[in-house]
PDB file of C-alpha atoms in Angstrom:
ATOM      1  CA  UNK A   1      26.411  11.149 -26.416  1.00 47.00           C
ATOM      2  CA  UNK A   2      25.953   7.591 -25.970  1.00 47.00           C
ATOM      3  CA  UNK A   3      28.400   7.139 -23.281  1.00 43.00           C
ATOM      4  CA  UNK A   4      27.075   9.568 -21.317  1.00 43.00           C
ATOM      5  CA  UNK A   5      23.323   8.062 -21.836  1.00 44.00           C
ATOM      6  CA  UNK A   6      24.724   4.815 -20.760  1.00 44.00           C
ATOM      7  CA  UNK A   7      26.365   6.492 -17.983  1.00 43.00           C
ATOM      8  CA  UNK A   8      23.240   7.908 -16.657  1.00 46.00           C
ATOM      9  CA  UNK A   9      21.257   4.748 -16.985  1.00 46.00           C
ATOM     10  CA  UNK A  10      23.979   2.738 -14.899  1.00 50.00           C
ATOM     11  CA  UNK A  11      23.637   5.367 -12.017  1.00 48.00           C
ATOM     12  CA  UNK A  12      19.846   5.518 -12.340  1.00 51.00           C
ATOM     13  CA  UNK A  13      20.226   1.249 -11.939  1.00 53.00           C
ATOM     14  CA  UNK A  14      22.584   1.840  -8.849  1.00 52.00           C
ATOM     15  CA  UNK A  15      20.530   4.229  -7.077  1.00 54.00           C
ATOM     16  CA  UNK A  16      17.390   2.005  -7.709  1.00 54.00           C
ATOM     17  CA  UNK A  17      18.994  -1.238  -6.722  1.00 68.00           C
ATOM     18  CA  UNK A  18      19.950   0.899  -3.446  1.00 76.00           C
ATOM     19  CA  UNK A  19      16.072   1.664  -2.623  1.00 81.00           C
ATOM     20  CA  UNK A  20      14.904  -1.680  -3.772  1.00 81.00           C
ATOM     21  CA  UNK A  21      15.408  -5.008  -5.115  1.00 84.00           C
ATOM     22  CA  UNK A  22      12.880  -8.259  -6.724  1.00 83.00           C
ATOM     23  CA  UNK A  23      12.864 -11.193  -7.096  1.00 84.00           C
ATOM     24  CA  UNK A  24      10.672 -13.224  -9.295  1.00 82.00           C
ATOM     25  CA  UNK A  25       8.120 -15.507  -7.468  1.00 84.00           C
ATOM     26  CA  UNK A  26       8.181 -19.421  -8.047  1.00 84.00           C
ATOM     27  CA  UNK A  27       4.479 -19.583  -9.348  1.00 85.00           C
ATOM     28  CA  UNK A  28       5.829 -17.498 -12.855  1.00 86.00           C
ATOM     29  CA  UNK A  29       5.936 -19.923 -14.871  1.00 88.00           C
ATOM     30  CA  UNK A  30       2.851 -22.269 -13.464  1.00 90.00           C
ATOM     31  CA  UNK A  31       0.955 -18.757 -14.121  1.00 89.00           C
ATOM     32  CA  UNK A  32       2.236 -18.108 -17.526  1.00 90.00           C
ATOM     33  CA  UNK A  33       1.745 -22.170 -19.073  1.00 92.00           C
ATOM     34  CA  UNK A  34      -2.011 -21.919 -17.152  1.00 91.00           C
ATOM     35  CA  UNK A  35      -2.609 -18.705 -18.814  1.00 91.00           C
ATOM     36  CA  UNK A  36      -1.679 -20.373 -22.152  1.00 93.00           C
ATOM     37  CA  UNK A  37      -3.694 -23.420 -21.843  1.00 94.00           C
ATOM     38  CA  UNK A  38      -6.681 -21.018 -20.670  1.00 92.00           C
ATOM     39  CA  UNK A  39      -6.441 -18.576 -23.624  1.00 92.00           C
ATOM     40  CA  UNK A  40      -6.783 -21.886 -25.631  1.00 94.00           C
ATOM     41  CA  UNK A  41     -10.014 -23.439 -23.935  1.00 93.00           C
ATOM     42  CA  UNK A  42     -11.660 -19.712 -24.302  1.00 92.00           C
ATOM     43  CA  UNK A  43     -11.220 -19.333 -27.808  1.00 92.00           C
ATOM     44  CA  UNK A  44     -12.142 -22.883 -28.815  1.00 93.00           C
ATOM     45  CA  UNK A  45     -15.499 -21.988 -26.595  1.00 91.00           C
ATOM     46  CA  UNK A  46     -15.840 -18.987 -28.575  1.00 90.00           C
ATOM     47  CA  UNK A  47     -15.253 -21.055 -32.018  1.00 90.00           C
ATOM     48  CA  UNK A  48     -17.806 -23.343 -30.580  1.00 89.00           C
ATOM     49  CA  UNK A  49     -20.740 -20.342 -30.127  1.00 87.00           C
ATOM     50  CA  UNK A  50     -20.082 -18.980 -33.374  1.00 87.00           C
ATOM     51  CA  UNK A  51     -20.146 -22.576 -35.084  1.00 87.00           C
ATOM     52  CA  UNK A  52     -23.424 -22.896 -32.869  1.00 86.00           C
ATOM     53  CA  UNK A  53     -24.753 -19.823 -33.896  1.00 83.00           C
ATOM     54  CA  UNK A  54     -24.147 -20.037 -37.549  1.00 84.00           C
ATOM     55  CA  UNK A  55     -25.006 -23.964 -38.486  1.00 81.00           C
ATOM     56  CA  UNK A  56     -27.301 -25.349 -35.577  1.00 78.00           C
ATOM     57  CA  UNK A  57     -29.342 -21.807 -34.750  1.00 74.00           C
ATOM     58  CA  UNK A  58     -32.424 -22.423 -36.509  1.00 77.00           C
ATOM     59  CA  UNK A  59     -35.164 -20.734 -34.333  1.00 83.00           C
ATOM     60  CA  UNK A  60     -35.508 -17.121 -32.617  1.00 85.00           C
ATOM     61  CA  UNK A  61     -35.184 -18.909 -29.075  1.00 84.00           C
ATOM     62  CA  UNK A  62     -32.269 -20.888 -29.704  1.00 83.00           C
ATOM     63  CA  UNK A  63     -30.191 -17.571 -31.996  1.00 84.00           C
ATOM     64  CA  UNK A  64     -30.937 -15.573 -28.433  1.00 88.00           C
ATOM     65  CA  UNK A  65     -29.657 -18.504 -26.447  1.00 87.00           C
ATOM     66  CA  UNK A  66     -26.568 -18.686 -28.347  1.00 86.00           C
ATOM     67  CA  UNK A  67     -25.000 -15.236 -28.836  1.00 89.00           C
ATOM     68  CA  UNK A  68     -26.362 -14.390 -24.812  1.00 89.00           C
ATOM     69  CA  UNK A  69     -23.880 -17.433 -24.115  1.00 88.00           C
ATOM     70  CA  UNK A  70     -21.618 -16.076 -26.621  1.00 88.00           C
ATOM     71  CA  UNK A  71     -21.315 -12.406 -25.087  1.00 91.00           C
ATOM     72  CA  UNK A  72     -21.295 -13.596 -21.674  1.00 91.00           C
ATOM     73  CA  UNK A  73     -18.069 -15.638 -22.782  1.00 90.00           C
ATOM     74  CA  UNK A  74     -16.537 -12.688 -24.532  1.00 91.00           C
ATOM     75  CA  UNK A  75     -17.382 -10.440 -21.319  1.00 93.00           C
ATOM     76  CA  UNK A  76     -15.663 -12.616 -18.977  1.00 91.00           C
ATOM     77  CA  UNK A  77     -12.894 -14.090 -21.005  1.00 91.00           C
ATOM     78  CA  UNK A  78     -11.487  -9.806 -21.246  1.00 92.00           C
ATOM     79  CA  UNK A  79     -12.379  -9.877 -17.552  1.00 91.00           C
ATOM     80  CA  UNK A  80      -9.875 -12.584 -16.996  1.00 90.00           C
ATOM     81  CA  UNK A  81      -7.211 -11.278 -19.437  1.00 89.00           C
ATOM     82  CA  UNK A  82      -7.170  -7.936 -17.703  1.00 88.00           C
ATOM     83  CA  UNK A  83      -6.752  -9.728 -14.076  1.00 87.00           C
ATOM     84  CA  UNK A  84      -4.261 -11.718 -15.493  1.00 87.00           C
ATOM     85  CA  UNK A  85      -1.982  -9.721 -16.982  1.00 79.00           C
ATOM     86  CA  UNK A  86      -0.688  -9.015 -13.472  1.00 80.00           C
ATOM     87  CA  UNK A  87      -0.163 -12.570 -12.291  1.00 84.00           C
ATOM     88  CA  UNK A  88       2.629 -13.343 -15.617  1.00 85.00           C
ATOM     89  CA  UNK A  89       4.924 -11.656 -13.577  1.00 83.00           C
ATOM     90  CA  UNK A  90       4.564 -11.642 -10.010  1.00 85.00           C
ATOM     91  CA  UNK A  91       7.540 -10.496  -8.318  1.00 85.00           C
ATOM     92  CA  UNK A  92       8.593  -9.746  -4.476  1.00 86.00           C
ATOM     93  CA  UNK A  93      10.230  -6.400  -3.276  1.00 84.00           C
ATOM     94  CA  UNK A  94      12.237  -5.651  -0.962  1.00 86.00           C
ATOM     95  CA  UNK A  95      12.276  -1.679  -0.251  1.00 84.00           C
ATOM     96  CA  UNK A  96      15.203  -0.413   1.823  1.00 83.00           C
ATOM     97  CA  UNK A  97      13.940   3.119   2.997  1.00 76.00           C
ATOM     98  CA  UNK A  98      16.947   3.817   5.347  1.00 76.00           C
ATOM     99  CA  UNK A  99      19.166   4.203   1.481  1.00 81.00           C
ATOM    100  CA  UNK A 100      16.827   7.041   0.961  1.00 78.00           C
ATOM    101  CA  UNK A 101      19.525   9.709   2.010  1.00 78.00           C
ATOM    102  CA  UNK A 102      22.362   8.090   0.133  1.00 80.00           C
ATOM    103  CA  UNK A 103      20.349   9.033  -3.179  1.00 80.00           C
ATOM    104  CA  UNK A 104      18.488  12.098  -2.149  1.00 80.00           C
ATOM    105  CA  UNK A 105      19.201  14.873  -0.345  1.00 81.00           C
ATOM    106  CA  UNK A 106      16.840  15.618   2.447  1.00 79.00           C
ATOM    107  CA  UNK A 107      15.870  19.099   0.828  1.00 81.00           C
ATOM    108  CA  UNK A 108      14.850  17.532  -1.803  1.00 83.00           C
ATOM    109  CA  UNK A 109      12.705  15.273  -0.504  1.00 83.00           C
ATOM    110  CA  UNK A 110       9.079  15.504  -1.942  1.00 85.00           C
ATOM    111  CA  UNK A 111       6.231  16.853   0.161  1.00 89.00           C
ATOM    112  CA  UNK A 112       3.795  14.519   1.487  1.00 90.00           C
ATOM    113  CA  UNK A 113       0.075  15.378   2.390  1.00 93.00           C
ATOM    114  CA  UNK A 114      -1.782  12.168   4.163  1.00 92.00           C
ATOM    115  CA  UNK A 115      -5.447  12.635   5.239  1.00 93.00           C
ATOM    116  CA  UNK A 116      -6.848  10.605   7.611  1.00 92.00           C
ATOM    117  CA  UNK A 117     -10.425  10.223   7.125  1.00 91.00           C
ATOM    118  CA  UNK A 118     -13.270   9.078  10.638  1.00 91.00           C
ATOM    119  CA  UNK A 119     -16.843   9.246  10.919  1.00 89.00           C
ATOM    120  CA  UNK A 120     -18.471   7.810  13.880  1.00 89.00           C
ATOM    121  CA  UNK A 121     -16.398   7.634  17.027  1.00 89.00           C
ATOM    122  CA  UNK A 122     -18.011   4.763  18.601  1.00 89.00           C
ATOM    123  CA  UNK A 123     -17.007   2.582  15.419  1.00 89.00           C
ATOM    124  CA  UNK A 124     -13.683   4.229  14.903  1.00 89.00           C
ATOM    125  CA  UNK A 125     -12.602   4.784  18.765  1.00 90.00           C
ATOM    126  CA  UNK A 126     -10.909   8.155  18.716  1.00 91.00           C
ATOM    127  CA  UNK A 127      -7.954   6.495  20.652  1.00 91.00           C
ATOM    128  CA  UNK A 128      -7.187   4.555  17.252  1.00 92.00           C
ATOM    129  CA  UNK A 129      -7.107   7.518  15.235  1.00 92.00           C
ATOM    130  CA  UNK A 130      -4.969   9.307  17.302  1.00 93.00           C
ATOM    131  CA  UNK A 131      -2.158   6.150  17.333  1.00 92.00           C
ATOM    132  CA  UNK A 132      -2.679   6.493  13.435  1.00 91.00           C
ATOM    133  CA  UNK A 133      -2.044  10.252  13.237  1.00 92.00           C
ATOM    134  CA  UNK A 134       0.680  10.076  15.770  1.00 91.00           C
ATOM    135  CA  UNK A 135       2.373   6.940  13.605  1.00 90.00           C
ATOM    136  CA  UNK A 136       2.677   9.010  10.564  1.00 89.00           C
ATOM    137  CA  UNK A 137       3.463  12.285  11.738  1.00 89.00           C
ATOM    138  CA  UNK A 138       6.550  10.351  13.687  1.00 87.00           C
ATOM    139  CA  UNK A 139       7.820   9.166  10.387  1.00 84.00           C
ATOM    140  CA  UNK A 140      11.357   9.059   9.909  1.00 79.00           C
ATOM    141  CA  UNK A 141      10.756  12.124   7.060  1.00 82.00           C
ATOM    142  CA  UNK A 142      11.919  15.998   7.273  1.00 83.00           C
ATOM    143  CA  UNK A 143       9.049  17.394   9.154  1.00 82.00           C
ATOM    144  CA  UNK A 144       8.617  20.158   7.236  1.00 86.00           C
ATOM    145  CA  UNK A 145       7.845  18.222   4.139  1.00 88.00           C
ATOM    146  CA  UNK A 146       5.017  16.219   5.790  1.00 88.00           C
ATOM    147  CA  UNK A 147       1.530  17.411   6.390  1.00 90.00           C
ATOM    148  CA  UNK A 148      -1.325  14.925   8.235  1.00 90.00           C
ATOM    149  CA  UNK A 149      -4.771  15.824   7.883  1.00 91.00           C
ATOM    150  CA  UNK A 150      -7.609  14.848  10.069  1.00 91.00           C
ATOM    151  CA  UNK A 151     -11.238  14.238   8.234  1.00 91.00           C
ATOM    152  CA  UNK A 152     -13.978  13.979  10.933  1.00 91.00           C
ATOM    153  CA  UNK A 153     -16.819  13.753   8.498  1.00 88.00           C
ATOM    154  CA  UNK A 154     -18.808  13.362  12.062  1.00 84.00           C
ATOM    155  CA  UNK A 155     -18.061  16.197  13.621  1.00 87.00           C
ATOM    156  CA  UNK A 156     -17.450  14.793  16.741  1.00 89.00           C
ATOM    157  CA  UNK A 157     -16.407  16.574  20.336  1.00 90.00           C
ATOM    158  CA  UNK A 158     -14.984  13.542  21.382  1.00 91.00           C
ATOM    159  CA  UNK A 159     -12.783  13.300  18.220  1.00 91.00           C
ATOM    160  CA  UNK A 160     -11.925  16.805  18.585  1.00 91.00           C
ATOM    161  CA  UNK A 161     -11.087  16.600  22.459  1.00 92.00           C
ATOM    162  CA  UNK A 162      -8.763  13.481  21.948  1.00 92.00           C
ATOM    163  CA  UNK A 163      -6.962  15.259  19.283  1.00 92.00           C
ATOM    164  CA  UNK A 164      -6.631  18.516  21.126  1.00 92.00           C
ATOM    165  CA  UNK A 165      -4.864  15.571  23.993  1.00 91.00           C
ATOM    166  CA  UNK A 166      -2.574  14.044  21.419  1.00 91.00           C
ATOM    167  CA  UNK A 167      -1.173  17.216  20.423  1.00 90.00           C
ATOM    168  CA  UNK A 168       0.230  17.759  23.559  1.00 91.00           C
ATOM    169  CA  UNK A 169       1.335  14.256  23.743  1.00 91.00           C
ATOM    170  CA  UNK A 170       2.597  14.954  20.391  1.00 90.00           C
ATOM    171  CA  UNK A 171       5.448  17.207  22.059  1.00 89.00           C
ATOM    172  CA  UNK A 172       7.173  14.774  23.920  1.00 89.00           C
ATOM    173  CA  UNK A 173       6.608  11.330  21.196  1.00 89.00           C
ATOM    174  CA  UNK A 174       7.525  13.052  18.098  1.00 88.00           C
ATOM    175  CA  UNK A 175      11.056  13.944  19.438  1.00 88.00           C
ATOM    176  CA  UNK A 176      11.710  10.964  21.336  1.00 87.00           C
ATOM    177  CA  UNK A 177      10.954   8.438  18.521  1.00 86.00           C
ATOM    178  CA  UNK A 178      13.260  10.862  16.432  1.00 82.00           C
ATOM    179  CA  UNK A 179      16.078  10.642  18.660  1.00 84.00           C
ATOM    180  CA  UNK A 180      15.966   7.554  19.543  1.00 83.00           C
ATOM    181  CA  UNK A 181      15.185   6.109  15.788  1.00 80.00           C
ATOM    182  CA  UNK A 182      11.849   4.182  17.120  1.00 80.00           C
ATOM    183  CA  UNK A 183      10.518   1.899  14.883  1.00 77.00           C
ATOM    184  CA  UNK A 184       7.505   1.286  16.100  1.00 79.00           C
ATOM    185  CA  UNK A 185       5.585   4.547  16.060  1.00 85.00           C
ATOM    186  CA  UNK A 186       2.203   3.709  16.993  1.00 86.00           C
ATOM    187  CA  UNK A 187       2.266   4.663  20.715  1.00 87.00           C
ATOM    188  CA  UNK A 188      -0.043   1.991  21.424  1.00 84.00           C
ATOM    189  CA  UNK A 189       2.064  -0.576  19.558  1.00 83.00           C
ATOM    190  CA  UNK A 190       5.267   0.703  21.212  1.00 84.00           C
ATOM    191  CA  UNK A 191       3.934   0.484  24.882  1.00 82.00           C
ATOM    192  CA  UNK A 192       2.667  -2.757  24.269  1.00 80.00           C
ATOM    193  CA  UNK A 193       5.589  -4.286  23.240  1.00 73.00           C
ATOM    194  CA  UNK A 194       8.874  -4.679  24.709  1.00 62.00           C
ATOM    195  CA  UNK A 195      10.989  -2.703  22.866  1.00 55.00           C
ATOM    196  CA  UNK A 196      10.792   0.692  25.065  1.00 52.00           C
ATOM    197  CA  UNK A 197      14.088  -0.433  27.058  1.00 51.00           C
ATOM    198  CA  UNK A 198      15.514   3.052  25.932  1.00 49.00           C
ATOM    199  CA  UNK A 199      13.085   4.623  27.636  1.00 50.00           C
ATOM    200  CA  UNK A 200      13.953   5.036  31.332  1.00 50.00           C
ATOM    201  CA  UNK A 201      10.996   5.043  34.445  1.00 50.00           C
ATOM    202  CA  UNK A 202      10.516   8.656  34.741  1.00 43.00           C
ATOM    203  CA  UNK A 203      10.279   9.199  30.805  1.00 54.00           C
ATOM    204  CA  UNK A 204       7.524   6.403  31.035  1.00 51.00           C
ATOM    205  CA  UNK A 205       5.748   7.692  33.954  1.00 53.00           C
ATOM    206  CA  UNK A 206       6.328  11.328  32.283  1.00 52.00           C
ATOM    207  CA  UNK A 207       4.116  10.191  28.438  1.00 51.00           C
ATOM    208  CA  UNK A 208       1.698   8.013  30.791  1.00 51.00           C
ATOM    209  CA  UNK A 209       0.782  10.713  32.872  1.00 49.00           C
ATOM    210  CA  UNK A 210       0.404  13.619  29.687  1.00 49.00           C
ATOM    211  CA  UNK A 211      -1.892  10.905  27.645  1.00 47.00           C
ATOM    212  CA  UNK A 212      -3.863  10.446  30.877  1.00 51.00           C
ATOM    213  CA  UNK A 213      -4.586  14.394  31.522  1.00 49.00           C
TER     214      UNK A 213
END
């Protein structure tokens, strides 16, 4: 029984070292010695309010003083112990998405739903939300899994008009940035760049001229 816990725990390691490693930052131990000597200096403040309060409090003015000073204290010493519980062990990850198919099989990949929320097209320009919906609904990720949801809290015709565009656009990027395992799958970032070399002149011309119609 134990062997074969142990057994599953070492494959459950190995998969998991496959999709992503850490390593421990350098400030750990700064972090975890300032977090000592800070925990010190609050609760010798603290014993310093409550000796306050309890020997040298002799009016109504300076009792109010005190334990205001002395909940204030309290208030944002657990505001800094709940912030710092995260810095005692700061880490840095390294995620290796491409191992995804060595550990999972693509049916059993978990469905996605992203929503993509805009309100006012002159703020968000419509082009931008398009390059974001196009991005994610390129993803290297079974399509049939993923679903990409557009929230246009401001009802807008232009909104609706560039995403009735990018559809059609849709039919040539989504297939080419599949075949041709595209990285960058922001159209805007890819045509900007340098890295279309495996796209020839006519395929250029051909997703200029159906973003321009």
């Amino acid at each position: 029984m134990s062997k074969a816990k142990g057994e599953r725990e070492s494959s459950t390691t190995k998969m998991g070292t496959l999709l992503h490693t850490y390593n421990h930052m350098p400030c750990t131990t700064f972090n975890r010695v300032f977090a000592i000597i800070y925990t010190c200096a609050i609760l010798t403040l603290i014993y310093h309010h409550f000796l306050t309060l309890i020997h040298h409090s002799t009016t109504l003015i300076s009792v109010i003083t005190t334990t205001s000073l002395l909940i204030s204290d309290l208030i944002l010493a657990f505001m800094w112990a709940t912030t710092t519980s995260f810095r005692l062990r700061p880490i840095l990850r390294q995620v290796y998405p491409e191992n995804l198919e060595k550990v999972l099989d693509k049916n059993d990949f978990p469905a996605i739903d992203i929503f993509i929320c805009t309100a006012d097209p002159y703020k968000e320009p419509p082009i931008n939300v398009v390059n974001t919906a196009l991005s994610l609904m390129a993803y290297d990720y079974p399509p049939e899994k993923i679903s990409v949801y557009v929230s246009d809290d401001g009802g807008s015709e232009l909104t609706l008009f560039a995403f009735m565009e990018a559809a059609k656009f849709a039919e040539i990027w989504l297939p080419f940035c599949r075949d041709n395992n595209i990285m960058d799958r922001c159209p805007e970032a890819y045509f900007n760049s340098n890295n279309h070399g495996k796209l020839d002149e006519l395929e250029i011309e051909e997703i200029k001229v159906t973003t321009s119609k």
